[in-house]
XYZ file of C-alpha atoms in Angstrom:
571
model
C 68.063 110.540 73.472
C 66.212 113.862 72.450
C 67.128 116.723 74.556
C 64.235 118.138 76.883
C 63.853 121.311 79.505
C 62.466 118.842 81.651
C 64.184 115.736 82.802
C 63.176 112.526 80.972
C 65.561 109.367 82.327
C 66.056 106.670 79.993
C 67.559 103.208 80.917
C 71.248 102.843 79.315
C 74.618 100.916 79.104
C 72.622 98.091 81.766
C 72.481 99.568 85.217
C 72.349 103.250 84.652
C 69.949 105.889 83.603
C 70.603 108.776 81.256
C 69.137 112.386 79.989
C 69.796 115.283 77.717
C 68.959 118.186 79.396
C 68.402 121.221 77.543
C 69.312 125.037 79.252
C 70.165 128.502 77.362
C 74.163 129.157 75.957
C 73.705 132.366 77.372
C 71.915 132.582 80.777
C 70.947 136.249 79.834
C 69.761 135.043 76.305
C 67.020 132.608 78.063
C 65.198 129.854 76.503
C 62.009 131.288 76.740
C 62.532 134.569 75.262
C 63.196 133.929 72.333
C 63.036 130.405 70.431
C 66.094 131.834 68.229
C 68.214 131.667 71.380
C 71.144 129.194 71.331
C 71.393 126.418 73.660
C 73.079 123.679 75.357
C 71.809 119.859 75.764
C 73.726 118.857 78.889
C 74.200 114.836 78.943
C 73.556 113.610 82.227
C 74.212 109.164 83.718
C 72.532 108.599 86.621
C 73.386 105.834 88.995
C 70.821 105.112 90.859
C 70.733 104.157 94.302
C 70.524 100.766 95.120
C 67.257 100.772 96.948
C 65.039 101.983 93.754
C 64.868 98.825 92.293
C 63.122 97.899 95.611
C 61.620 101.092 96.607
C 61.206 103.158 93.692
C 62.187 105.794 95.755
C 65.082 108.944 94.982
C 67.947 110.852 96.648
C 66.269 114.356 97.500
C 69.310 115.254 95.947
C 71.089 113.184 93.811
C 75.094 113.661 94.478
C 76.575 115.446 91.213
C 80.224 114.633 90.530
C 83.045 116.276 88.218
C 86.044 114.626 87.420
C 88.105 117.376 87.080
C 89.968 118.414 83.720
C 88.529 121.038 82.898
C 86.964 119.351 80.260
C 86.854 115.893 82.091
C 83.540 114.369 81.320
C 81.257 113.645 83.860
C 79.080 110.584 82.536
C 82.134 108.968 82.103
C 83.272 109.344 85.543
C 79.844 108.618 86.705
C 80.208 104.893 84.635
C 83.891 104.457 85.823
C 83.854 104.999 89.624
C 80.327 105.954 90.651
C 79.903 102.469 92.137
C 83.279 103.363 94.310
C 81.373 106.889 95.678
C 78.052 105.325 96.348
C 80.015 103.075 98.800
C 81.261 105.674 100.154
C 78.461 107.850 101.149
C 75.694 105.139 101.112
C 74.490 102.364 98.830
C 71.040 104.521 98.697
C 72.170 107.478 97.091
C 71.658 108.657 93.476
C 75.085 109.990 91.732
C 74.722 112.003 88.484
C 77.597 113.103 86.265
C 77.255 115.120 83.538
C 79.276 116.392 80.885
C 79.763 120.091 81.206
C 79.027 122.011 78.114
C 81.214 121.868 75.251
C 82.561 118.245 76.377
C 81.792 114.566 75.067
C 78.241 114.063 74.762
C 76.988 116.971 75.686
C 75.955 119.493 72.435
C 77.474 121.713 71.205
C 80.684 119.936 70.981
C 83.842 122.793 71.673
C 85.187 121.320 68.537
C 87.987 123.872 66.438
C 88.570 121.411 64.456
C 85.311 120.377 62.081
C 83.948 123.016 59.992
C 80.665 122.649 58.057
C 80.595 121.727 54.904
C 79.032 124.051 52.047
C 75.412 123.367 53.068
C 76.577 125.518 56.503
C 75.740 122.475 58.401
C 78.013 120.128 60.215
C 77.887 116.555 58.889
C 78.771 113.392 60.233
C 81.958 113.426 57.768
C 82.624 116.816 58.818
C 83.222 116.019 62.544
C 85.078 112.677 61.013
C 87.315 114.727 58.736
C 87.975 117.177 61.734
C 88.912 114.323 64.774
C 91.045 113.283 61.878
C 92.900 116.575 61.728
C 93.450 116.656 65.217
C 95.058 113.652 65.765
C 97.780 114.544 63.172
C 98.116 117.742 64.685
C 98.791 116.100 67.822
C 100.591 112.999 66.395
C 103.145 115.762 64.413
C 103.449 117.311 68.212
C 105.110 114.398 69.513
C 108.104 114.776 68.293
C 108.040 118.120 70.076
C 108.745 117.131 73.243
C 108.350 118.962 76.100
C 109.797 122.726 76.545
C 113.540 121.825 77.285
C 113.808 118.611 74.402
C 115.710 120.929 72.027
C 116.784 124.613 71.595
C 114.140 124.833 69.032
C 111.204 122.870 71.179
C 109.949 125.944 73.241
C 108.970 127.964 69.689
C 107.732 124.985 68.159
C 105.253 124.501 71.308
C 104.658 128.158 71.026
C 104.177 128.396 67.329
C 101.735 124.967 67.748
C 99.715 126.796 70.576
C 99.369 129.890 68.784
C 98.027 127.921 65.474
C 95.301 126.120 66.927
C 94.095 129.567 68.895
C 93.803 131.170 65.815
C 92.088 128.192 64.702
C 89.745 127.924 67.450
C 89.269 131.968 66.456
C 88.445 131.152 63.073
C 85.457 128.666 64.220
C 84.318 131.224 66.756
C 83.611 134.121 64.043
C 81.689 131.350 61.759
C 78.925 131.761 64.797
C 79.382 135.082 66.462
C 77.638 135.396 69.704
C 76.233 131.828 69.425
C 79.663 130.316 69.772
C 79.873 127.602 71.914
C 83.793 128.641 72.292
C 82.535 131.771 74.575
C 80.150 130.143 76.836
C 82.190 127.141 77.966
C 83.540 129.072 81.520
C 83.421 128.132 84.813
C 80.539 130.501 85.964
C 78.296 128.974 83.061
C 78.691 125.533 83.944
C 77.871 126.696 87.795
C 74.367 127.561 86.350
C 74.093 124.729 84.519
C 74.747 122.658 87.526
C 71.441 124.897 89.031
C 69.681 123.959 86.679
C 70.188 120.241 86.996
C 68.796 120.918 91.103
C 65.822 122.625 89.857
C 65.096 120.422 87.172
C 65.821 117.039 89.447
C 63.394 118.637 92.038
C 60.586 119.315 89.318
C 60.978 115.902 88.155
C 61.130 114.376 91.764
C 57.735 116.217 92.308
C 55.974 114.361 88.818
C 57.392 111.300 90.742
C 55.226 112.052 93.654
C 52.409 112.533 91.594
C 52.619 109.217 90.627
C 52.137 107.972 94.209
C 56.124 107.154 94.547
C 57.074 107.944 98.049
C 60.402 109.916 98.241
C 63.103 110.018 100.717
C 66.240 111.781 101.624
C 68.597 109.389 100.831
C 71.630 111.479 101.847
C 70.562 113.080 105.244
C 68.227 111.134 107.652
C 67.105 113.089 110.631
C 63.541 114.255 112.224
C 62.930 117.482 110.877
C 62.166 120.524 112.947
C 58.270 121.029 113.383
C 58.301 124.400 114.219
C 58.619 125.808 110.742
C 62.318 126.354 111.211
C 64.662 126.062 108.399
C 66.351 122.750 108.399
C 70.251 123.157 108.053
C 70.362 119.314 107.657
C 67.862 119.359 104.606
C 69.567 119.617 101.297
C 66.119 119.666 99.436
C 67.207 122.100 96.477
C 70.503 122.681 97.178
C 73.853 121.368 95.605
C 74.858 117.935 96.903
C 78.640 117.593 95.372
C 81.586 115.785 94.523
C 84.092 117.377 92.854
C 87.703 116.952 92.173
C 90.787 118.960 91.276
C 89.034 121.627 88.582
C 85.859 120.392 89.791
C 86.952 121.668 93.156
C 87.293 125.500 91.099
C 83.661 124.643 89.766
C 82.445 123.265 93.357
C 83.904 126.730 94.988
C 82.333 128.872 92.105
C 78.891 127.653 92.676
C 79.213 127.889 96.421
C 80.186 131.783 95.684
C 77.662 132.366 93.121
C 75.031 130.717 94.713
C 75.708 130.285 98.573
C 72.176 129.627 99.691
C 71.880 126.521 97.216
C 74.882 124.688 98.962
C 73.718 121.483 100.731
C 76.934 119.163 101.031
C 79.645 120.281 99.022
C 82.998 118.156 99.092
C 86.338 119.725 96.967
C 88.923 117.227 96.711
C 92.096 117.769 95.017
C 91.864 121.679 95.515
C 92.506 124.380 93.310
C 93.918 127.543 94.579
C 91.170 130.312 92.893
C 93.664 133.038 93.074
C 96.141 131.500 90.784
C 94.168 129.879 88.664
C 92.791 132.959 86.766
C 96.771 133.460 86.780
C 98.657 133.155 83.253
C 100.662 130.071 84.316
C 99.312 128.373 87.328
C 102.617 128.396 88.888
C 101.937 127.098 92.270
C 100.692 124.092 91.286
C 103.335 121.585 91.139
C 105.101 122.610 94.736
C 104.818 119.290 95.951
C 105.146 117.287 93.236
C 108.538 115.765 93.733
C 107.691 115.347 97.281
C 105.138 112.553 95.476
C 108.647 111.660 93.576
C 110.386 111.181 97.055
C 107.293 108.748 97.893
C 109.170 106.747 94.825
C 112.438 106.062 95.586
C 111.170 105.742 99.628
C 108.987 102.976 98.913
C 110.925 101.272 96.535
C 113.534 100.856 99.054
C 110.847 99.849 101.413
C 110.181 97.104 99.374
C 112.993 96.518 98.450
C 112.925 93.338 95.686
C 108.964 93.730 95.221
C 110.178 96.882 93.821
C 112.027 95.763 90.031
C 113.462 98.709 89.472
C 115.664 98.465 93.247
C 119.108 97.252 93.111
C 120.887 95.634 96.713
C 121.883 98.480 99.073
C 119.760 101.072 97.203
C 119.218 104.108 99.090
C 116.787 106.713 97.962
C 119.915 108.199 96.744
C 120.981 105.697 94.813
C 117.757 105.321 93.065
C 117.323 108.981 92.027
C 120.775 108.851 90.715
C 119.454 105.612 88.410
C 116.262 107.444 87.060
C 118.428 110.334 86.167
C 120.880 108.231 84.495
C 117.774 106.318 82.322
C 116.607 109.996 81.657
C 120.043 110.599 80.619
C 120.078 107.612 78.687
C 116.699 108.614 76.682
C 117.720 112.284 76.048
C 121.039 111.108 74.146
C 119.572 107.546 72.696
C 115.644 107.504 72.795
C 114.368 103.562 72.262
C 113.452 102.806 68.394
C 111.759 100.094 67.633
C 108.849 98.564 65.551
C 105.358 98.566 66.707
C 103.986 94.890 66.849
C 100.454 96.057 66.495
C 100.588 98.310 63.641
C 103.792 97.843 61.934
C 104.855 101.422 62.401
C 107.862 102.519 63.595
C 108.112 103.640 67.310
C 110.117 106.028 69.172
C 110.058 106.030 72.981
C 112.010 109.245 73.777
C 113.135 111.277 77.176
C 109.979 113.678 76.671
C 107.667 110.564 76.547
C 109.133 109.241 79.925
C 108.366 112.607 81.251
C 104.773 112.939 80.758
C 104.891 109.059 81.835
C 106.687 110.257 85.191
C 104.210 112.975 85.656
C 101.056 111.096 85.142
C 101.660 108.286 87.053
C 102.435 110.931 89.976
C 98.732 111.281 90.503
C 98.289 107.441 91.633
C 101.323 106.093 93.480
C 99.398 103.206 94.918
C 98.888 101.722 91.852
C 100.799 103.034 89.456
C 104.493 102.825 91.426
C 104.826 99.337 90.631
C 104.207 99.592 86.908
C 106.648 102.909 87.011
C 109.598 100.690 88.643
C 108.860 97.860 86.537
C 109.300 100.542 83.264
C 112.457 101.969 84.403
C 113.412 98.798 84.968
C 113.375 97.452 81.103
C 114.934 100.770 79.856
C 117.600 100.240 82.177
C 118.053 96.730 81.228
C 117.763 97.777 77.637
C 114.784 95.639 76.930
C 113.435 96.746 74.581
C 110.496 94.284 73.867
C 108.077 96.107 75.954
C 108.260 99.274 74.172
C 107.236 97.208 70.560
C 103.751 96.826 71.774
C 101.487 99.982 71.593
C 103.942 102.507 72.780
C 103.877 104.009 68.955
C 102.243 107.357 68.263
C 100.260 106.319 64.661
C 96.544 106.730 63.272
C 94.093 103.989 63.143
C 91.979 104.573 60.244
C 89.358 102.443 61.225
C 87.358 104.943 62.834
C 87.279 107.052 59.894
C 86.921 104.353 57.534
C 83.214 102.504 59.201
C 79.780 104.205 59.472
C 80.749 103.944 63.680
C 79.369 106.769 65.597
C 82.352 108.184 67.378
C 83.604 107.288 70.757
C 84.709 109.192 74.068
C 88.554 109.439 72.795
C 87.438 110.891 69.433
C 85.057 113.493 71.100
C 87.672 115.039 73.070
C 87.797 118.721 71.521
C 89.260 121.738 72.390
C 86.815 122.338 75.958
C 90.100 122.127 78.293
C 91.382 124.712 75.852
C 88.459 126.667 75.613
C 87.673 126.394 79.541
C 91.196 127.201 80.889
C 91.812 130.376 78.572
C 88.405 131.604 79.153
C 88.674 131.861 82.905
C 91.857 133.484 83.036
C 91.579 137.067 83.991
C 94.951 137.773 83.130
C 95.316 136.229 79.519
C 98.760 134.376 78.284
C 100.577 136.081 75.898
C 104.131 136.017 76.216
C 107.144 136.071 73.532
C 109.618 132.629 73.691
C 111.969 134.983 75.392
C 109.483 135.603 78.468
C 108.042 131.979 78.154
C 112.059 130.436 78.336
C 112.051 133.097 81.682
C 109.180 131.827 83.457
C 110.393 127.824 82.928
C 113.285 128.950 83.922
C 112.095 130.648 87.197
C 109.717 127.453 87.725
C 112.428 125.251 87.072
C 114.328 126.280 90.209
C 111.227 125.275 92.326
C 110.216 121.796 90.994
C 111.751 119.294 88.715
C 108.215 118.744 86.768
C 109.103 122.782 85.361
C 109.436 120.945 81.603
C 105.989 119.253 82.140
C 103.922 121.856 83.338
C 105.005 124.973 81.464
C 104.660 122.587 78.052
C 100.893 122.361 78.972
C 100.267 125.545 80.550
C 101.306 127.042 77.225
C 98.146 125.786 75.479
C 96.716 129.175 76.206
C 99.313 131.203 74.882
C 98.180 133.895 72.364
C 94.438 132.919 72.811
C 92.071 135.073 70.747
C 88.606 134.585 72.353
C 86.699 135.847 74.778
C 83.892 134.872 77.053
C 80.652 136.487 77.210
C 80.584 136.784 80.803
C 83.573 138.247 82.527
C 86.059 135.468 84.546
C 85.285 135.255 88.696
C 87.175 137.810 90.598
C 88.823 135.382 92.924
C 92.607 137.061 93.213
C 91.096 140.007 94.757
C 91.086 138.806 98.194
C 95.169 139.574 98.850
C 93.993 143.197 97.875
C 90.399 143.842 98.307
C 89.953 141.456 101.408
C 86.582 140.496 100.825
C 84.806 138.534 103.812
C 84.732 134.877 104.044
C 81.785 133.588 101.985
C 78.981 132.405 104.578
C 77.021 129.391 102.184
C 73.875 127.922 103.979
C 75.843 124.564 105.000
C 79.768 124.450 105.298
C 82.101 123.176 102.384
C 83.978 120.512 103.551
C 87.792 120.296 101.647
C 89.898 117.241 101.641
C 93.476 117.497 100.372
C 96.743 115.064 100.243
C 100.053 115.829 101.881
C 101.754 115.659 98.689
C 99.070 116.070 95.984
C 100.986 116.715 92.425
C 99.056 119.578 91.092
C 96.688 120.571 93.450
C 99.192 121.379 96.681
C 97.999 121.048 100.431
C 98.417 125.247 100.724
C 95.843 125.205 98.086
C 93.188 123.518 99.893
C 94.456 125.557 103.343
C 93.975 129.317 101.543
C 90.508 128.280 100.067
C 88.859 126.037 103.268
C 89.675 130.015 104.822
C 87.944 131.843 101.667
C 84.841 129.996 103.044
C 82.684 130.357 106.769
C 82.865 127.493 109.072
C 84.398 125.617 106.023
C 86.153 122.180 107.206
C 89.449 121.030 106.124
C 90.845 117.206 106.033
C 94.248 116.710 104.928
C 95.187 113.111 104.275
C 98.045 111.874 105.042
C 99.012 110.359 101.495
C 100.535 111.263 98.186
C 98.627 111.813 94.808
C 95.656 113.698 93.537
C 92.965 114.085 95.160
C 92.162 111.830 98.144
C 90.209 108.693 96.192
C 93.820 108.511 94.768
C 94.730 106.253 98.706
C 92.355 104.164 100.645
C 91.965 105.718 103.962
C 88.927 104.536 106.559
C 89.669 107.723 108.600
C 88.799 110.238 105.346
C 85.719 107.799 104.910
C 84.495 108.154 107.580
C 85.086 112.108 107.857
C 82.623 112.032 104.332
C 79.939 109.868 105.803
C 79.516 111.942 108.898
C 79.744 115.069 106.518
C 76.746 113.447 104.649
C 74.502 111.927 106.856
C 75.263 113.658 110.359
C 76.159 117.259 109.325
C 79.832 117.014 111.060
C 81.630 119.325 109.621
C 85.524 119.114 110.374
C 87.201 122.151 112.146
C 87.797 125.309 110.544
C 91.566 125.424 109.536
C 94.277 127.956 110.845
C 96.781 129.835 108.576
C 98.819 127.957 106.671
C 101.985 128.593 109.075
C 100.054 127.264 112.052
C 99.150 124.123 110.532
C 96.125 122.930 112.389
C 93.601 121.616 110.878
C 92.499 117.720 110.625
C 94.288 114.811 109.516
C 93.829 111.463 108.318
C 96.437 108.573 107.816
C 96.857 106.187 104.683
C 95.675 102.694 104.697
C 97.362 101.450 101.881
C 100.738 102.687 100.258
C 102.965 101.344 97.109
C 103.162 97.653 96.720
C 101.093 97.787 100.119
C 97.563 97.863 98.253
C 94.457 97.886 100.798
């Protein structure tokens, strides 16, 4: 699709509608000063509502969505569970994701790893030659481990972060101030998503013009006559989805721009004032209380549950995952991979990240988690023969196949994460083995989360535009931010990385801001079925209800919503 500053939809992948959308690298560098400044095609999917194959008629504003990350792309998550969200808040409306810049399809790519070729231009066997770099770099990581595998792992994870920085550093000189690598931050990507409204309204209006009648899909009422403005209309404004980062992006467009806020959902909430930290080290507070949901269930369940013995108690079975960790740290499993005859090591740090991942969807992912620990403590070691082995597949190097979503994942988390940090990482292995130490006293997932939170140490560029000032408030107090309609939170009782406190401290950052806590464990609240959070969005959308304000943390009042479905108790 050629990019335009104007949007052009184009019908794609069957039922959806997509667009490159061009807008300046550098808001203060704009488009039409200069036709030498650098810019950014954004890749948008639409899915439209299911009346404009009737109607022909649009959202007046289409609900964006961001799946989080950073540097989750959003025309994937549009594809993936788009369908899910429109039956949530209505089979009419329009839902857009977009890749932010610097991720998937969106151009320029925040790629460290291709370089241009002699001609100074980036090739199709360029970007080939450099996915294929990275995924050695990161197959040769595996054997890492996380933080704690070995007395040597922490340095090596150190010494691996610090390479591809410099790395990333290298790329960044080759274009100066035109780097994609310094305009990939939050705040940029909250203009972008203005631009989107302004250029979905412009288009909306050419729509008119061609005698297409246009409705507001998201908010029916009878409008004031009296040439009052309409808190109910969202013509303009930011209609929004967005979960765990995409909560940080959600909140920094609602305090950049807080007369463009229509509806505004964060789900999965990230606390602003630690996420410019270093190491976001209040994260994972409540992640083994999602661990706890484990061994609960499981005894629930009792035999549905493979991994549960007779007369298990929750003790019991935390005393049997320990003793398969145990198991994996001393004897990891070895086998042969049956789909590319490659050898295959399943090892304690693999069952970590496996443990930690599968924390973000207990509903569906407990059963597959018992049924796991289940053949390593058996010993069977069948199940780990067939695509559990970290090798290359050189057929995507190897055909004249455009490259997919995997192979387009670049540095952007990288780039994103370091850039916003207003206190950069850059700690010796002394100070690093400190703070996993400290951490490790307050969660169990210490190994995980410092491994990845140690991407950023030592990195070497900077953004143009200076990070948001969010810690500020313990010092500076600022007032609450008053945005033309409320932002309406939701956040789990025991969310893994995005903690309930987190979505307490930042529902009070905002005016009149409504908080829903569901009663549930993993991230973000589409992680559980629950009719009673469902409901809360609908009547966010369509009637204006905003939920009540919360109290401090300590008081713990605020709104709630049970779980309709649990582990191996699907809805």
């Amino acid at each position: 699709i050629a990019p335009s500053t104007k949007l052009e939809w184009h019908e794609c992948y069957n039922k959806f509608l997509c667009a490159r959308l061009t807008v300046p690298m550098d808001y203060h560098r704009p488009l039409e000063a200069s036709s030498d400044n650098p810019k950014v095609d954004i890749a948008l999917l639409m899915l439209p509502g299911l009346n404009h194959s009737l109607t022909k008629n649009w959202s007046t504003s289409p609900l964006l969505i961001n799946p989080g990350g950073p540097g989750g792309p959003g025309t994937s998550a549009a594809a993936a569970f788009g369908p899910r969200l429109r039956s949530v808040v209505g089979y009419d409306q329009d839902i857009i994701g977009f890749d932010p810049r610097g991720i998937q399809y969106t151009t320029p790519l925040a790629d460290c790893f291709s370089f241009p070729g002699p001609s100074g231009e980036t090739s199709e066997d360029d970007i080939h030659r450099g996915v294929f770099h990275r995924l050695a770099w990161a197959t040769m990581g595996k054997e890492v481990g996380m933080v704690n595998s070995s007395d040597a792992a922490l340095q090596k994870l150190d010494h691996r972060a610090r390479g591809v920085s410099k790395l990333c550093g290298e790329k960044d000189k080759l274009y100066g101030n035109d780097s994609i690598l310094r305009h990939v931050d939050t705040p940029n990507v909250a203009r972008d998503m203005l631009s989107i409204i302004d250029a979905w309204d412009a288009w909306v209006e050419e729509e008119k013009a061609k005698k297409q009648t246009v409705v507001n899909c998201g908010v029916q009422h009878d409008k004031p006559d009296n040439g009052a403005v309409d808190p109910l209309d969202t013509k303009g404004k930011l209609v929004y989805w967005g979960f765990s980062y995409g909560s940080l992006l959600g909140a920094t467009f609602a305090a950049m721009f807080p007369d463009r806020v229509g509806r505004v959902i964060l789900d999965g909430v990230v606390d602003a004032d630690h996420y410019v930290a270093p190491i976001w080290s209040e994260s994972i507070q409540d992640t083994d209380k999602v661990l706890s949901m484990f061994y609960r269930h499981c005894v629930m369940v009792a035999s549905k549950c493979s991994f549960f013995r007779p007369f298990d108690t929750e003790t019991t079975l935390a005393a049997r995952l320990h003793e398969v960790e145990a198991r994996l740290r001393n004897n990891p499993i070895v086998t042969v991979d049956k789909y590319s005859n490659a050898p295959s090591v399943f090892s304690y740090s693999d069952l970590r990240l496996l443990l930690f991942s599968i924390m973000y969807s207990p509903v569906q992912l407990f059963p597959i988690l018992s049924d796991i620990l289940n053949y390593i403590y058996e010993e069977d070691t069948e199940f780990f023969s067939r695509g559990w082995g970290a090798y290359l597949d050189y057929k995507p190097f190897c055909t004249n196949d455009s490259l997919g979503p995997i192979e387009r994942a670049g540095e952007a988390q990288l780039a994103i994460m370091c850039s916003d940090k207003r206190y950069p990482l850059n700690e010796t292995v002394h100070n690093l083995n400190h703070l996993f130490k400290k951490l490790s006293k307050h969660s169990s997932f210490a190994d995980v989360w410092v491994s990845v939170m140690m991407g950023c140490d030592g990195w070497e560029i900077e953004a143009e535009d200076p990070p948001m000032r969010w810690d500020d408030h313990p010092v500076h107090k600022p007032k609450p931010i008053k945005t033309f309609f409320p932002v309406l939170f939701l956040s789990n009782s025991a969310d893994p990385v995005t903690p309930l406190a987190a979505g307490v401290l930042m529902a009070r950052k905002f005016v009149d801001a409504g908080l829903v806590e569901q009663e549930s464990g993993g991230h973000c609240s589409i992680s559980t079925v629950s009719q009673c959070t469902i409901q809360k969005v609908r009547e966010y959308f369509h009637e204006g209800k905003v939920p009540p304000h919360p109290s401090k943390l300590e008081d713990a009042e605020w709104t709630r919503c049970s779980a309709d479905e649990w582990p191996w108790q699907p809805y």
